[in-house]
């Protein structure tokens, strides 16, 4: 009777997906092959380099090396053709490959794992993958920068309102605005390059955490795998995921930059702004409102930022309390990086497409550039330069001029000279040469300013650098 009750209780406790009991749960939580199979090429490359080094050092025979390398290349072909059968019972990509290698070449397969551990093996595979992804990201960012440079060059003279607090501040050019994003994505690309430099050390040979007694040549494997040098501390080597965190940090910052421009695209596409238009390639319609054209690509780029930022926070949280050296918690690193990488790659590609695709409404931009008395600062600067007023007094005089324009519902350049001289008798008709939006933009000739000539200098500098 008690045996029957125990069986019933067990079935209730381990029901559903885990009907087989604790072993099923352990297999489910322990297995990583569902996602780390993505590392197959890096795993096989690392094993080929390791086997080559072992033979060169006399740790395994040349015959075993050749059998191992031949088998690994066959396995890679099977994986890439879709013929390879992955097993969850073998936990991860390393054991899946090793098990298949044993089937193909017999006992020689067991010699491949000499002088290494899954701890340094996974660190190697993951570093190789992240390094390759960073190189792809660098290339993608260069393409995005090029798209912004092309758009900036087309619109170095196109006047638009510059904003602070999303309120009209001062006139700028659209080319100058585009160049602001070139600077942002240029910093992202520089961070990518620094990250590649930081991770360019080979982990293989650190073994479980203490190194190995075998006479291995870690410099040989580092060189074979394209690393600058081997890592210098075996404990740090197997417990380090800074390279993954740095990738996610770069991805999060870059995603924020993408999201900021995506937000501007969404705003600028509204009829109220009408600054730009996206083609149907990057827009969708409404299921019930035939007049709608929604900038969905920009909205989705904006949304990806939350997902990518979440991946960074997740891995930071995983790593925050781990004692040295390796802990199984670190298995949770890859899905976050894989997901962030996939979404960042897509978001950069979408933004590159939108920047190239967008049509600029120059007339709308120019009309908006003069709204809100955006050249008021130019008037204040003129009062300082021409009349010698202290800036604070010039600011006060300009405020009275703006109030007059508001009360008569006209622009600054539409006010009469008599009306201006009633506010300050020193004002002359030369003031009308500085209060137009074109004059305002042209006057901002300081290094890095919005004057078209400065914008073209920025573009030329970046084209040479890109």
Coordinates of C-alpha atoms in Angstrom, one line a residue:
X1 CA 0.0 0.0 0.0
X2 CA 2.7 2.4 1.0
X3 CA 4.6 1.5 -2.1
X4 CA 1.6 2.4 -4.2
X5 CA 1.1 5.7 -2.4
X6 CA 4.8 6.5 -3.0
X7 CA 4.5 5.9 -6.7
X8 CA 1.4 8.1 -6.9
X9 CA 3.2 10.9 -5.0
X10 CA 6.2 10.6 -7.2
X11 CA 4.2 10.8 -10.4
X12 CA 2.4 13.9 -9.1
X13 CA 5.7 15.5 -8.1
X14 CA 7.5 14.7 -11.3
X15 CA 4.5 15.1 -13.7
X16 CA 4.3 16.8 -17.0
X17 CA 7.5 17.3 -18.9
X18 CA 9.5 15.8 -16.0
X19 CA 7.5 12.6 -15.6
X20 CA 10.7 10.6 -15.5
X21 CA 11.7 12.2 -12.2
X22 CA 14.8 14.1 -11.0
X23 CA 17.0 12.7 -13.8
X24 CA 14.8 14.4 -16.4
X25 CA 15.0 17.7 -14.5
X26 CA 18.8 17.5 -14.2
X27 CA 19.1 16.8 -17.9
X28 CA 16.9 19.7 -18.8
X29 CA 18.7 22.2 -16.6
X30 CA 22.2 20.9 -17.3
X31 CA 22.1 20.6 -21.1
X32 CA 23.3 23.5 -23.2
X33 CA 23.4 21.9 -26.6
X34 CA 20.2 23.6 -27.5
X35 CA 22.2 26.9 -27.8
X36 CA 25.9 26.2 -27.7
X37 CA 25.7 24.1 -30.9
X38 CA 26.2 27.6 -32.4
X39 CA 29.9 27.2 -31.3
X40 CA 30.6 24.1 -33.4
X41 CA 33.0 25.8 -35.8
X42 CA 35.0 27.4 -33.0
X43 CA 35.0 24.1 -31.0
X44 CA 36.4 22.2 -33.9
X45 CA 39.0 24.9 -34.8
X46 CA 40.2 24.9 -31.2
X47 CA 40.4 21.1 -31.2
X48 CA 42.4 21.0 -34.4
X49 CA 44.9 23.6 -33.0
X50 CA 45.1 21.7 -29.8
X51 CA 45.7 18.3 -31.5
X52 CA 48.4 19.9 -33.7
X53 CA 50.2 21.3 -30.7
X54 CA 50.0 18.1 -28.8
X55 CA 51.7 16.2 -31.6
X56 CA 54.3 18.9 -32.1
X57 CA 55.1 18.6 -28.4
X58 CA 55.3 14.8 -28.6
X59 CA 52.3 14.4 -26.3
X60 CA 50.3 12.4 -28.9
X61 CA 51.5 10.7 -32.1
X62 CA 51.4 12.2 -35.6
X63 CA 49.1 9.3 -36.5
X64 CA 46.6 10.1 -33.8
X65 CA 46.8 13.8 -34.7
X66 CA 45.9 13.0 -38.3
X67 CA 43.0 10.8 -37.3
X68 CA 41.7 13.4 -34.9
X69 CA 41.9 16.2 -37.5
X70 CA 40.3 14.1 -40.2
X71 CA 37.5 13.1 -37.9
X72 CA 36.9 16.6 -36.8
X73 CA 36.7 17.9 -40.3
X74 CA 34.2 15.2 -41.2
X75 CA 32.1 16.2 -38.2
X76 CA 32.1 19.8 -39.3
X77 CA 30.9 18.7 -42.7
X78 CA 28.1 16.7 -41.1
X79 CA 27.0 19.6 -38.9
X80 CA 27.0 22.0 -41.8
X81 CA 25.1 19.6 -44.0
X82 CA 22.5 19.0 -41.3
X83 CA 23.3 15.3 -41.0
X84 CA 24.8 15.5 -37.5
X85 CA 22.5 14.3 -34.7
X86 CA 22.9 16.4 -31.6
X87 CA 22.1 14.7 -28.2
X88 CA 20.8 16.4 -25.1
X89 CA 22.2 13.6 -23.0
X90 CA 25.7 14.6 -24.1
X91 CA 25.0 18.0 -22.6
X92 CA 27.0 20.4 -24.8
X93 CA 28.8 20.9 -28.1
X94 CA 32.1 19.6 -26.7
X95 CA 30.8 16.2 -25.7
X96 CA 28.6 15.9 -28.8
X97 CA 31.7 16.4 -31.0
X98 CA 33.9 14.2 -28.8
X99 CA 31.4 11.3 -28.8
X100 CA 31.0 11.4 -32.6
X101 CA 34.8 11.6 -33.0
X102 CA 35.1 8.4 -30.9
X103 CA 32.6 6.6 -33.1
X104 CA 34.6 7.7 -36.2
X105 CA 38.2 7.1 -35.2
X106 CA 38.0 4.9 -32.0
X107 CA 40.4 5.3 -29.0
X108 CA 42.5 8.0 -30.6
X109 CA 39.6 10.4 -29.9
X110 CA 40.2 10.0 -26.2
X111 CA 43.6 11.5 -26.5
X112 CA 42.3 14.9 -27.8
X113 CA 41.3 16.0 -24.4
X114 CA 44.8 15.6 -23.0
X115 CA 46.0 18.8 -21.3
X116 CA 42.7 20.6 -21.4
X117 CA 39.3 20.8 -19.7
X118 CA 35.9 21.8 -20.8
X119 CA 36.5 25.0 -18.7
X120 CA 39.2 26.3 -20.9
X121 CA 37.6 24.7 -24.0
X122 CA 34.4 26.6 -23.6
X123 CA 36.3 29.8 -22.7
X124 CA 38.2 29.4 -26.0
X125 CA 35.1 28.7 -28.1
X126 CA 33.2 31.6 -26.7
X127 CA 36.0 34.0 -27.1
X128 CA 36.5 33.0 -30.7
X129 CA 32.8 33.5 -31.4
X130 CA 32.6 36.9 -29.6
X131 CA 35.7 38.0 -31.4
X132 CA 34.2 37.1 -34.8
X133 CA 31.0 38.8 -33.9
X134 CA 32.8 42.0 -32.9
X135 CA 34.5 42.0 -36.2
X136 CA 31.1 41.7 -37.9
X137 CA 29.8 44.6 -35.8
X138 CA 32.8 46.7 -36.7
X139 CA 32.1 46.2 -40.4
X140 CA 28.3 46.9 -39.9
X141 CA 29.0 50.1 -38.0
X142 CA 31.4 51.2 -40.8
X143 CA 28.5 50.7 -43.3
X144 CA 26.1 52.7 -41.1
X145 CA 28.6 55.5 -40.7
X146 CA 29.0 55.6 -44.5
X147 CA 25.2 55.9 -44.9
X148 CA 25.1 58.8 -42.6
X149 CA 28.1 60.4 -44.3
X150 CA 26.3 60.2 -47.7
X151 CA 23.1 61.7 -46.3
X152 CA 25.1 64.5 -44.5
X153 CA 26.9 65.3 -47.7
X154 CA 23.6 65.6 -49.6
X155 CA 22.3 68.0 -46.9
X156 CA 25.2 70.0 -45.7
X157 CA 23.3 73.1 -46.5
X158 CA 19.8 71.9 -45.6
X159 CA 18.5 74.1 -42.7
X160 CA 16.5 72.5 -39.9
X161 CA 15.7 73.3 -36.3
X162 CA 18.1 72.2 -33.7
X163 CA 16.3 71.1 -30.5
X164 CA 16.9 71.1 -26.8
X165 CA 14.1 69.6 -24.6
X166 CA 12.5 68.8 -28.0
X167 CA 11.8 72.5 -28.2
X168 CA 13.2 74.6 -31.1
X169 CA 16.5 76.0 -30.0
X170 CA 18.8 77.2 -32.9
X171 CA 18.9 76.5 -36.6
X172 CA 21.3 73.8 -37.7
X173 CA 21.8 71.9 -40.9
X174 CA 20.5 68.4 -41.4
X175 CA 24.0 67.4 -42.5
X176 CA 25.3 68.6 -39.1
X177 CA 22.6 66.6 -37.3
X178 CA 23.6 63.4 -39.3
X179 CA 27.2 64.0 -38.3
X180 CA 26.2 63.9 -34.7
X181 CA 25.3 60.2 -35.2
X182 CA 28.5 59.6 -37.1
X183 CA 30.3 60.7 -34.0
X184 CA 28.2 58.4 -31.8
X185 CA 28.6 55.3 -34.0
X186 CA 32.3 56.2 -34.5
X187 CA 32.7 55.9 -30.7
X188 CA 30.8 52.6 -30.8
X189 CA 33.2 51.3 -33.4
X190 CA 36.2 52.4 -31.4
X191 CA 34.8 50.5 -28.4
X192 CA 34.5 47.4 -30.6
X193 CA 38.1 47.7 -31.6
X194 CA 39.2 48.1 -28.0
X195 CA 37.1 45.0 -27.0
X196 CA 38.8 42.9 -29.7
X197 CA 42.2 44.0 -28.3
X198 CA 41.1 43.2 -24.8
X199 CA 40.0 39.7 -25.6
X200 CA 42.7 38.8 -28.0
X201 CA 44.3 36.2 -25.7
X202 CA 44.0 32.5 -26.0
X203 CA 42.5 30.6 -23.0
X204 CA 43.3 27.0 -24.2
X205 CA 45.8 25.3 -21.9
X206 CA 44.5 26.8 -18.7
X207 CA 42.8 23.5 -18.2
X208 CA 40.3 23.3 -15.3
X209 CA 41.8 26.2 -13.4
X210 CA 45.4 25.4 -12.5
X211 CA 47.1 24.7 -15.8
X212 CA 48.5 21.3 -16.8
X213 CA 51.6 19.3 -16.1
X214 CA 52.0 18.4 -19.8
X215 CA 54.7 20.3 -21.8
X216 CA 52.2 22.2 -23.9
X217 CA 53.0 25.2 -26.0
X218 CA 50.3 27.8 -25.4
X219 CA 51.9 30.3 -27.7
X220 CA 51.6 27.9 -30.6
X221 CA 47.9 27.4 -30.1
X222 CA 47.4 31.1 -29.6
X223 CA 49.1 31.9 -32.9
X224 CA 47.2 29.1 -34.7
X225 CA 43.9 30.4 -33.5
X226 CA 44.6 34.1 -34.4
X227 CA 45.2 35.4 -30.9
X228 CA 47.9 37.9 -30.0
X229 CA 49.1 35.7 -27.1
X230 CA 47.9 33.3 -24.4
X231 CA 46.2 34.4 -21.2
X232 CA 48.6 34.8 -18.2
X233 CA 46.6 33.4 -15.3
X234 CA 44.8 30.1 -15.4
X235 CA 42.3 30.9 -12.6
X236 CA 41.2 34.1 -14.2
X237 CA 41.1 32.5 -17.7
X238 CA 38.4 30.0 -16.9
X239 CA 36.4 32.4 -14.7
X240 CA 36.6 35.4 -16.9
X241 CA 33.6 36.6 -18.9
X242 CA 34.6 40.2 -19.2
X243 CA 34.8 39.8 -22.9
X244 CA 31.1 38.8 -23.0
X245 CA 30.1 41.6 -20.7
X246 CA 32.1 44.1 -22.7
X247 CA 30.4 42.9 -25.9
X248 CA 27.0 43.3 -24.3
X249 CA 28.0 46.7 -22.9
X250 CA 29.0 47.9 -26.4
X251 CA 25.8 46.4 -27.8
X252 CA 23.7 48.2 -25.2
X253 CA 25.3 51.6 -25.8
X254 CA 25.1 51.2 -29.6
X255 CA 21.5 50.1 -29.3
X256 CA 20.8 53.3 -27.3
X257 CA 22.3 55.4 -30.1
X258 CA 20.2 53.5 -32.7
X259 CA 17.1 54.0 -30.6
X260 CA 17.7 57.8 -30.3
X261 CA 17.7 58.1 -34.1
X262 CA 14.8 55.7 -34.4
X263 CA 12.8 57.9 -32.1
X264 CA 13.6 60.9 -34.3
X265 CA 12.6 59.0 -37.4
X266 CA 9.2 58.2 -35.7
X267 CA 8.7 61.9 -34.8
X268 CA 9.9 63.3 -38.1
X269 CA 7.6 61.0 -40.1
X270 CA 4.5 62.4 -38.4
X271 CA 2.3 64.8 -40.5
X272 CA 2.9 67.4 -37.8
X273 CA 6.6 67.4 -38.5
X274 CA 6.8 65.9 -42.0
X275 CA 10.6 66.3 -42.1
X276 CA 11.3 63.0 -43.7
X277 CA 9.5 60.2 -45.5
X278 CA 10.3 56.5 -45.6
X279 CA 9.5 54.3 -48.5
X280 CA 7.2 51.3 -48.3
X281 CA 10.4 49.1 -47.8
X282 CA 10.6 50.3 -44.2
X283 CA 7.0 51.2 -43.4
X284 CA 3.7 49.3 -42.9
X285 CA 0.0 50.3 -43.3
X286 CA -2.9 50.0 -40.9
X287 CA -5.4 47.1 -41.0
X288 CA -8.3 49.6 -40.8
X289 CA -7.0 53.1 -41.6
X290 CA -6.0 53.3 -45.2
X291 CA -4.3 56.7 -44.8
X292 CA -1.7 55.4 -42.3
X293 CA 1.9 54.8 -43.1
X294 CA 3.8 53.6 -40.0
X295 CA 7.6 53.7 -39.5
X296 CA 7.5 50.2 -38.0
X297 CA 11.2 49.4 -38.8
X298 CA 12.2 52.4 -36.7
X299 CA 9.9 51.4 -33.9
X300 CA 11.2 47.9 -33.8
X301 CA 14.8 49.2 -33.7
X302 CA 13.8 51.3 -30.8
X303 CA 12.3 48.3 -29.0
X304 CA 15.3 46.1 -29.6
X305 CA 17.2 48.4 -27.2
X306 CA 15.2 47.1 -24.2
X307 CA 16.0 43.5 -25.2
X308 CA 19.7 44.1 -25.6
X309 CA 20.0 46.2 -22.4
X310 CA 18.2 43.3 -20.6
X311 CA 20.9 40.8 -21.8
X312 CA 23.6 43.0 -20.3
X313 CA 21.8 43.3 -17.0
X314 CA 21.1 39.5 -17.0
X315 CA 24.8 38.5 -17.4
X316 CA 26.0 41.2 -15.0
X317 CA 23.7 39.6 -12.4
X318 CA 24.8 36.1 -13.2
X319 CA 28.5 37.0 -12.7
X320 CA 28.2 39.4 -9.7
X321 CA 28.5 36.8 -6.9
X322 CA 30.6 34.0 -8.4
X323 CA 33.7 32.9 -6.4
X324 CA 36.8 31.9 -8.4
X325 CA 37.1 29.9 -10.5
X326 CA 34.5 28.3 -12.8
X327 CA 30.9 27.8 -11.8
X328 CA 28.1 26.2 -13.8
X329 CA 26.2 29.6 -13.5
X330 CA 28.5 30.7 -16.4
X331 CA 26.6 28.4 -18.7
X332 CA 24.0 31.2 -18.7
X333 CA 26.3 33.6 -20.5
X334 CA 25.8 32.4 -24.1
X335 CA 22.1 32.8 -24.7
X336 CA 22.3 36.5 -23.6
X337 CA 25.2 37.2 -26.0
X338 CA 23.8 35.2 -28.9
X339 CA 20.4 37.0 -28.6
X340 CA 22.0 40.5 -28.2
X341 CA 24.3 39.9 -31.2
X342 CA 21.5 38.8 -33.4
X343 CA 19.3 41.7 -32.5
X344 CA 22.1 44.3 -32.7
X345 CA 23.1 43.0 -36.2
X346 CA 19.5 43.3 -37.4
X347 CA 19.0 46.7 -35.8
X348 CA 22.2 48.2 -37.4
X349 CA 21.2 46.7 -40.8
X350 CA 17.7 48.2 -40.5
X351 CA 19.0 51.6 -39.5
X352 CA 21.5 51.6 -42.3
X353 CA 18.7 50.9 -44.7
X354 CA 16.4 53.6 -43.3
X355 CA 19.2 56.3 -43.4
X356 CA 19.8 55.5 -47.1
X357 CA 16.1 55.2 -47.9
X358 CA 14.7 58.3 -46.2
X359 CA 13.6 61.3 -48.3
X360 CA 14.1 64.7 -46.7
X361 CA 11.5 67.4 -47.0
X362 CA 13.8 70.4 -47.2
X363 CA 11.0 73.0 -47.3
X364 CA 9.4 71.7 -44.1
X365 CA 12.7 71.6 -42.3
X366 CA 13.5 75.2 -43.3
X367 CA 10.1 76.5 -42.3
X368 CA 10.4 74.8 -38.9
X369 CA 13.9 76.1 -38.4
X370 CA 12.6 79.6 -38.1
X371 CA 9.8 78.8 -35.8
X372 CA 9.9 79.6 -32.1
X373 CA 12.3 82.6 -32.7
X374 CA 15.2 80.3 -33.1
X375 CA 17.5 83.1 -34.2
X376 CA 17.1 85.1 -31.0
X377 CA 20.5 84.1 -29.9
X378 CA 21.9 85.5 -33.1
X379 CA 20.3 88.8 -32.3
X380 CA 21.8 88.8 -28.8
X381 CA 25.3 87.9 -30.2
X382 CA 25.0 90.8 -32.7
X383 CA 24.1 93.2 -29.9
X384 CA 27.3 92.1 -28.1
X385 CA 29.5 92.3 -31.2
X386 CA 28.2 95.4 -32.8
X387 CA 27.0 97.5 -29.9
X388 CA 29.3 96.3 -27.2
X389 CA 26.5 95.4 -24.8
X390 CA 27.3 92.9 -22.0
X391 CA 25.7 89.6 -22.9
X392 CA 23.2 89.7 -20.0
X393 CA 21.9 93.1 -21.2
X394 CA 21.8 91.9 -24.8
X395 CA 19.9 88.9 -23.5
X396 CA 17.3 91.2 -21.9
X397 CA 17.0 93.4 -25.0
X398 CA 16.5 90.3 -27.2
X399 CA 13.8 89.0 -24.8
X400 CA 11.9 92.3 -25.3
X401 CA 12.3 91.9 -29.1
X402 CA 10.9 88.4 -29.0
X403 CA 8.0 89.5 -26.8
X404 CA 7.2 92.2 -29.4
X405 CA 7.3 89.6 -32.3
X406 CA 5.1 87.3 -30.3
X407 CA 2.5 90.1 -29.6
X408 CA 2.4 90.9 -33.3
X409 CA 2.5 87.3 -34.5
X410 CA 5.5 87.8 -36.8
X411 CA 9.0 86.6 -37.2
X412 CA 12.0 88.5 -36.0
X413 CA 13.1 89.5 -39.5
X414 CA 9.6 90.9 -40.2
X415 CA 9.8 93.5 -37.4
X416 CA 10.4 97.1 -38.6
X417 CA 13.6 98.9 -37.8
X418 CA 11.6 101.6 -36.0
X419 CA 10.1 99.0 -33.7
X420 CA 13.5 97.5 -32.9
X421 CA 15.0 101.0 -32.3
X422 CA 12.2 101.7 -29.8
X423 CA 13.6 98.8 -27.8
X424 CA 17.2 99.8 -28.3
X425 CA 18.2 102.9 -30.3
X426 CA 21.6 101.5 -31.3
X427 CA 20.1 98.8 -33.5
X428 CA 20.7 99.3 -37.2
X429 CA 19.4 97.7 -40.4
X430 CA 22.4 95.4 -40.4
X431 CA 20.7 93.3 -37.8
X432 CA 18.5 91.8 -40.5
X433 CA 21.7 90.2 -42.0
X434 CA 22.0 87.9 -38.9
X435 CA 18.4 87.0 -37.9
X436 CA 17.5 84.7 -40.9
X437 CA 18.0 81.0 -40.4
X438 CA 20.5 80.8 -43.3
X439 CA 22.6 83.6 -41.8
X440 CA 22.4 82.0 -38.4
X441 CA 23.6 78.6 -39.7
X442 CA 26.4 80.2 -41.8
X443 CA 27.7 82.2 -38.8
X444 CA 28.4 79.1 -36.7
X445 CA 31.9 78.7 -38.0
X446 CA 33.6 77.5 -34.9
X447 CA 35.4 74.1 -35.1
X448 CA 32.7 71.4 -35.0
X449 CA 30.0 74.0 -35.7
X450 CA 27.0 73.7 -38.0
X451 CA 28.1 76.1 -40.7
X452 CA 28.0 74.2 -44.0
X453 CA 31.8 74.7 -44.6
X454 CA 32.5 73.2 -41.2
X455 CA 30.1 70.3 -41.9
X456 CA 31.9 69.5 -45.1
X457 CA 35.2 69.5 -43.3
X458 CA 33.7 67.0 -40.8
X459 CA 32.5 64.8 -43.6
X460 CA 35.8 64.8 -45.4
X461 CA 37.7 63.9 -42.2
X462 CA 35.3 61.0 -41.4
X463 CA 35.4 59.8 -45.0
X464 CA 39.2 59.6 -44.8
X465 CA 38.9 57.8 -41.4
X466 CA 36.1 55.4 -42.4

